[in-house]
PDB file of C-alpha atoms and ligand atoms in Angstrom:
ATOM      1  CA  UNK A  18     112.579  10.986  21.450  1.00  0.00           C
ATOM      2  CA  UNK A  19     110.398   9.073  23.210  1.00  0.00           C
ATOM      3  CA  UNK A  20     111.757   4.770  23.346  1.00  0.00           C
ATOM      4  CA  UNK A  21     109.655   2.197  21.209  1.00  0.00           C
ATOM      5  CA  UNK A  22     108.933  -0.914  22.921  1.00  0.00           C
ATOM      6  CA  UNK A  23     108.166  -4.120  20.926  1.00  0.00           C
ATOM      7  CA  UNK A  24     105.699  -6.072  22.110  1.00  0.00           C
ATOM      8  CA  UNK A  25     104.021  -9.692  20.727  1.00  0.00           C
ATOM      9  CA  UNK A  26     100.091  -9.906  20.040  1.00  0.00           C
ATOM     10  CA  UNK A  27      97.889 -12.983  19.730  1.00  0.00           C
ATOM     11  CA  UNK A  28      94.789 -13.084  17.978  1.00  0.00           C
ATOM     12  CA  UNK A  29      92.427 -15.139  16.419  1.00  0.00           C
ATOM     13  CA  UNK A  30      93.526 -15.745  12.265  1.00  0.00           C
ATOM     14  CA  UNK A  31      89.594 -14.358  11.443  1.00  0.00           C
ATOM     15  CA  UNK A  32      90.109 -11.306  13.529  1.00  0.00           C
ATOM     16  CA  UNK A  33      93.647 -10.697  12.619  1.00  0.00           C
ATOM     17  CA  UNK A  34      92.560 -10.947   8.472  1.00  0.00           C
ATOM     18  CA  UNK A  35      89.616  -8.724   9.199  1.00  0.00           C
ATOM     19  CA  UNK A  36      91.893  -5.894  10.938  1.00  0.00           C
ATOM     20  CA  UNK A  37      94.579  -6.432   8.064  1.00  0.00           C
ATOM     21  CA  UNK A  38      91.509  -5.813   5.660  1.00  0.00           C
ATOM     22  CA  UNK A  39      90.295  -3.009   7.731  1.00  0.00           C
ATOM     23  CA  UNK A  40      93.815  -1.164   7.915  1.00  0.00           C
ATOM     24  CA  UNK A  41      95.064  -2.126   4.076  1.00  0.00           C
ATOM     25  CA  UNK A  42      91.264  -0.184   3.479  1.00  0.00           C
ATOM     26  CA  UNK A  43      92.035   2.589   5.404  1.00  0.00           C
ATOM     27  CA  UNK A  44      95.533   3.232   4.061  1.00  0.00           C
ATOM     28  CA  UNK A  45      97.766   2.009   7.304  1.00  0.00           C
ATOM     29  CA  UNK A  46     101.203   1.398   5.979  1.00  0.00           C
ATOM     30  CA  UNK A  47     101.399  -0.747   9.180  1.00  0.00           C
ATOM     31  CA  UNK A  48      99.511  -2.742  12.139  1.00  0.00           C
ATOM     32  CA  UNK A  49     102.020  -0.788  14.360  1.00  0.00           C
ATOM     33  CA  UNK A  50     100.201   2.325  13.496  1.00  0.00           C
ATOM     34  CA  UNK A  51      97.115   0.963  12.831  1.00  0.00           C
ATOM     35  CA  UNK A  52      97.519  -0.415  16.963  1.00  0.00           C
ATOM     36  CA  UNK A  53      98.699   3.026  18.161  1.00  0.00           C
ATOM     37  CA  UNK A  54      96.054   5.347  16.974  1.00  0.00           C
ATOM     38  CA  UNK A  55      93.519   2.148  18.283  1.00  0.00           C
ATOM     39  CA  UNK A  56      95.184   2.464  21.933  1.00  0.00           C
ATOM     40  CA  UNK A  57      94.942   6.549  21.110  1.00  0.00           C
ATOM     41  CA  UNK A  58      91.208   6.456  20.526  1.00  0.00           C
ATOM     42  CA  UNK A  59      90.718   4.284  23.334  1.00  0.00           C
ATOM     43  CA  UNK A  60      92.807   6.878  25.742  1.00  0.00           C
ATOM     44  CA  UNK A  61      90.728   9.683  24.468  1.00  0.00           C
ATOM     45  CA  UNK A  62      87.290   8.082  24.877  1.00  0.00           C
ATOM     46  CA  UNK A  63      88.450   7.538  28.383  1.00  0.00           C
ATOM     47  CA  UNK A  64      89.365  11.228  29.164  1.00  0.00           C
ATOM     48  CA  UNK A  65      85.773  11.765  27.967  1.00  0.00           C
ATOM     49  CA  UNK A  66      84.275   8.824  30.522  1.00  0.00           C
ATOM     50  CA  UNK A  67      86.948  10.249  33.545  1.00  0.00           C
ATOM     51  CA  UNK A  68      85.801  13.697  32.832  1.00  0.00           C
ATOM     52  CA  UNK A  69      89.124  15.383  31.831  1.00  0.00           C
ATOM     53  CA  UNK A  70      89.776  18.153  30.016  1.00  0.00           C
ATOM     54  CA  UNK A  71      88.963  17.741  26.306  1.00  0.00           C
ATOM     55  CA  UNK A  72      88.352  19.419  23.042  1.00  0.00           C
ATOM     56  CA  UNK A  73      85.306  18.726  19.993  1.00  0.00           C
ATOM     57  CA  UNK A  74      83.446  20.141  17.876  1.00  0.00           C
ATOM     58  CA  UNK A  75      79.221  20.221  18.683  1.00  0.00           C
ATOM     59  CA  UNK A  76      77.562  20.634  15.446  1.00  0.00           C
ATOM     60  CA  UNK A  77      73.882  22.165  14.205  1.00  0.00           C
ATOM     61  CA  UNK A  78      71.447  22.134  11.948  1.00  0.00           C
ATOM     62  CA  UNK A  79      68.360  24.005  12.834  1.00  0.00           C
ATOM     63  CA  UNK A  80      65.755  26.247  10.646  1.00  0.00           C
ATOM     64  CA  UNK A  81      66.564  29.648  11.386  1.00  0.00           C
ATOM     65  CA  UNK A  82      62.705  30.553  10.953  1.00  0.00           C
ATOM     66  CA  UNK A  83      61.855  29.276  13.839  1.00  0.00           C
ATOM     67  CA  UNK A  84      60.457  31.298  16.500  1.00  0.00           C
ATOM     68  CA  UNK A  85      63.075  32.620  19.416  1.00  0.00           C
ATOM     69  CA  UNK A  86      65.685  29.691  18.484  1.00  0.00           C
ATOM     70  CA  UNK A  87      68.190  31.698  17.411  1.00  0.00           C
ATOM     71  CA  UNK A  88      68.355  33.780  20.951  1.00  0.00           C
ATOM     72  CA  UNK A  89      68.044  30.135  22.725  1.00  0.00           C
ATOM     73  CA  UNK A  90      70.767  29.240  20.705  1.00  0.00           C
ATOM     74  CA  UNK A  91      73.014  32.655  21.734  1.00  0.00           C
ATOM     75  CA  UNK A  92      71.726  32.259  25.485  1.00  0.00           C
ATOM     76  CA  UNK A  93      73.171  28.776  25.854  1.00  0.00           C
ATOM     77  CA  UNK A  94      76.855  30.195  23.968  1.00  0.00           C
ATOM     78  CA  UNK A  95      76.900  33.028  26.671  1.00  0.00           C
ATOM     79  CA  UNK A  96      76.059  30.787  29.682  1.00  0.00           C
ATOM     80  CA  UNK A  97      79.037  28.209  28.466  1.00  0.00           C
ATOM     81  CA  UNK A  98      81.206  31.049  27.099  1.00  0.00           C
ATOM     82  CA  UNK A  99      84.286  29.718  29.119  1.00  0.00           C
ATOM     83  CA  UNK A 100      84.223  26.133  27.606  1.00  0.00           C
ATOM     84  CA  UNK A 101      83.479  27.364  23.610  1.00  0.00           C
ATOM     85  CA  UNK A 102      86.540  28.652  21.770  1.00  0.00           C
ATOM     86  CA  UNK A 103      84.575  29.658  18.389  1.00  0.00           C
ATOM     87  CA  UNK A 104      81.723  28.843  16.180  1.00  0.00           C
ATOM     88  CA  UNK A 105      81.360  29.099  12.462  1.00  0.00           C
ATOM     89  CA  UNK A 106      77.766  29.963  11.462  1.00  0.00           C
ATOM     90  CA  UNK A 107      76.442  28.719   7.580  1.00  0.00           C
ATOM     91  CA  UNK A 108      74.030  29.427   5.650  1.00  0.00           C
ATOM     92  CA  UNK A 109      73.136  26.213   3.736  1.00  0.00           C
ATOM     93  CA  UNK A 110      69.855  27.550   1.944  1.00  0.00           C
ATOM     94  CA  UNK A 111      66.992  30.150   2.066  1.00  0.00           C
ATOM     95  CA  UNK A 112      65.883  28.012   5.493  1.00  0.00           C
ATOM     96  CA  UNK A 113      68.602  26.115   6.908  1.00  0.00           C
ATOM     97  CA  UNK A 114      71.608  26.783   9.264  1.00  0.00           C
ATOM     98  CA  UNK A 115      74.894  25.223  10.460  1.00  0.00           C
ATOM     99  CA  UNK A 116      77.046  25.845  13.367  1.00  0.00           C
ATOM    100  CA  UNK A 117      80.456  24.965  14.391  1.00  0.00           C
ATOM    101  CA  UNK A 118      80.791  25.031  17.665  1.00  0.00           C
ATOM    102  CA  UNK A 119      84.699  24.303  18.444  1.00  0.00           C
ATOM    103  CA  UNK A 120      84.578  23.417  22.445  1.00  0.00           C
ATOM    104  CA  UNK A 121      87.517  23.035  24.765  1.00  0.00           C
ATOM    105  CA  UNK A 122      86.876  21.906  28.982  1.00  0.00           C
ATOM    106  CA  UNK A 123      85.666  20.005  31.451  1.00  0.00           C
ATOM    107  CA  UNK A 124      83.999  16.607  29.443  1.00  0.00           C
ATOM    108  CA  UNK A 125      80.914  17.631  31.786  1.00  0.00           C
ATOM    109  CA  UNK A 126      80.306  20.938  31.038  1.00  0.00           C
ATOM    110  CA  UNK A 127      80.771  19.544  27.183  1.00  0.00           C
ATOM    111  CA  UNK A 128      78.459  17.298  27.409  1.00  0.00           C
ATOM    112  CA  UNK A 129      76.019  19.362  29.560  1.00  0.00           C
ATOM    113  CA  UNK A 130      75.992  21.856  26.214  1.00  0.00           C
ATOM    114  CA  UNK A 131      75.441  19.532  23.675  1.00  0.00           C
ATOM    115  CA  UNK A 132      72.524  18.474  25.927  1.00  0.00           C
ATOM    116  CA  UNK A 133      71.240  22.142  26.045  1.00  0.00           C
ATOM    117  CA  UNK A 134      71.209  22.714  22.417  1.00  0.00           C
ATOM    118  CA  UNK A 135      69.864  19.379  21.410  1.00  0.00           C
ATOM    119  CA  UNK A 136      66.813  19.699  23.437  1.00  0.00           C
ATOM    120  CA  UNK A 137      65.924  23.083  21.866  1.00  0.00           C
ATOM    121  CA  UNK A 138      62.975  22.807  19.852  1.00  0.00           C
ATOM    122  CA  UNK A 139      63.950  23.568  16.169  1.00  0.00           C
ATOM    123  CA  UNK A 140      67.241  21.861  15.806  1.00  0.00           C
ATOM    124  CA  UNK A 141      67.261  19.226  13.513  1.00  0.00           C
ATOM    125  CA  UNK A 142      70.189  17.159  13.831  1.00  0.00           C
ATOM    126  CA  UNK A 143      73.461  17.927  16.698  1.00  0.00           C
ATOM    127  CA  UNK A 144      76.366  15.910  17.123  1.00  0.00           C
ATOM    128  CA  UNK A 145      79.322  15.942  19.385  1.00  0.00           C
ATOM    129  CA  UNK A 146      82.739  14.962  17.849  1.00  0.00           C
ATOM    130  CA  UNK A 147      85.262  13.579  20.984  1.00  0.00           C
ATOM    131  CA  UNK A 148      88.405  14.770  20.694  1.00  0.00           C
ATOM    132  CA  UNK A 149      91.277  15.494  23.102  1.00  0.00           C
ATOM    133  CA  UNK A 150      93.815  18.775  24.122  1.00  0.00           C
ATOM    134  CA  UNK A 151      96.167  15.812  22.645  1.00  0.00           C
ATOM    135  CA  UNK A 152      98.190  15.803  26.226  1.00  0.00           C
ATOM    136  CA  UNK A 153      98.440  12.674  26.781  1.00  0.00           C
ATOM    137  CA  UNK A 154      98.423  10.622  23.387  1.00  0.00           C
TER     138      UNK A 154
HETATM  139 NI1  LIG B 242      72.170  30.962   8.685  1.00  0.00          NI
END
């Protein structure tokens, strides 16, 4: 098991009773845990910045009507085929698509296909959820 270390924090009262607010909202039974997954978050947003190996999710919305988007779409999975682990594909109405895309690499090559599919004319709304192989939190 790996050794706790106590440490001591000082912050401003204001900021302190805005974090306890913040943490009593979220359901944090503690600060300590409320502090580790902060320091977490912060160690994963840097594996993005250092270009490490990471993990996400890209998601789409596009109108599947839409002339040739749906090869553009397939094109761009193919030529990143080694960083994409899956995709889930629904059908939200008569119109309107969206895709999963579960991605696991190089932050780069990540980023670099998010980039690709959000320029494509026809998608609607992308994001790109940060998350981490969990390594080294
Ligand atoms: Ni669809």
């Amino acid at each position: 098991m790996t050794k706790l270390i106590r440490f001591g924090v000082s912050m401003e009262e204001g900021l302190l009773s805005k974090f306890d607010r913040l943490l009593k909202a979220e359901g944090y039974a503690s600060r300590s845990e409320a502090i580790r997954d902060l320091v977490r978050r912060t160690i994963v947003e840097e594996e993005w910045v250092t270009g490490e190996t990471v993990s996400g999710s890209i998601m789409l919305v596009y109108n599947h009507h839409h002339r040739e988007l749906l090869e553009k779409i397939m094109d761009i999975q193919h030529d990143f085929h080694e960083v994409i682990i899956s995709t889930q594909h629904v059908h939200m109405d008569h119109d309107n698509c969206l895709e999963i895309i579960v991605v696991k690499g190089m932050a780069e090559v990540i980023k670099n296909v998010y980039n690709h599919l959000t320029a494509l004319k026809g998608v609607k709304y992308t994001s790109l959820s940060r998350a981490t192989t969990g390594k080294k939190i």
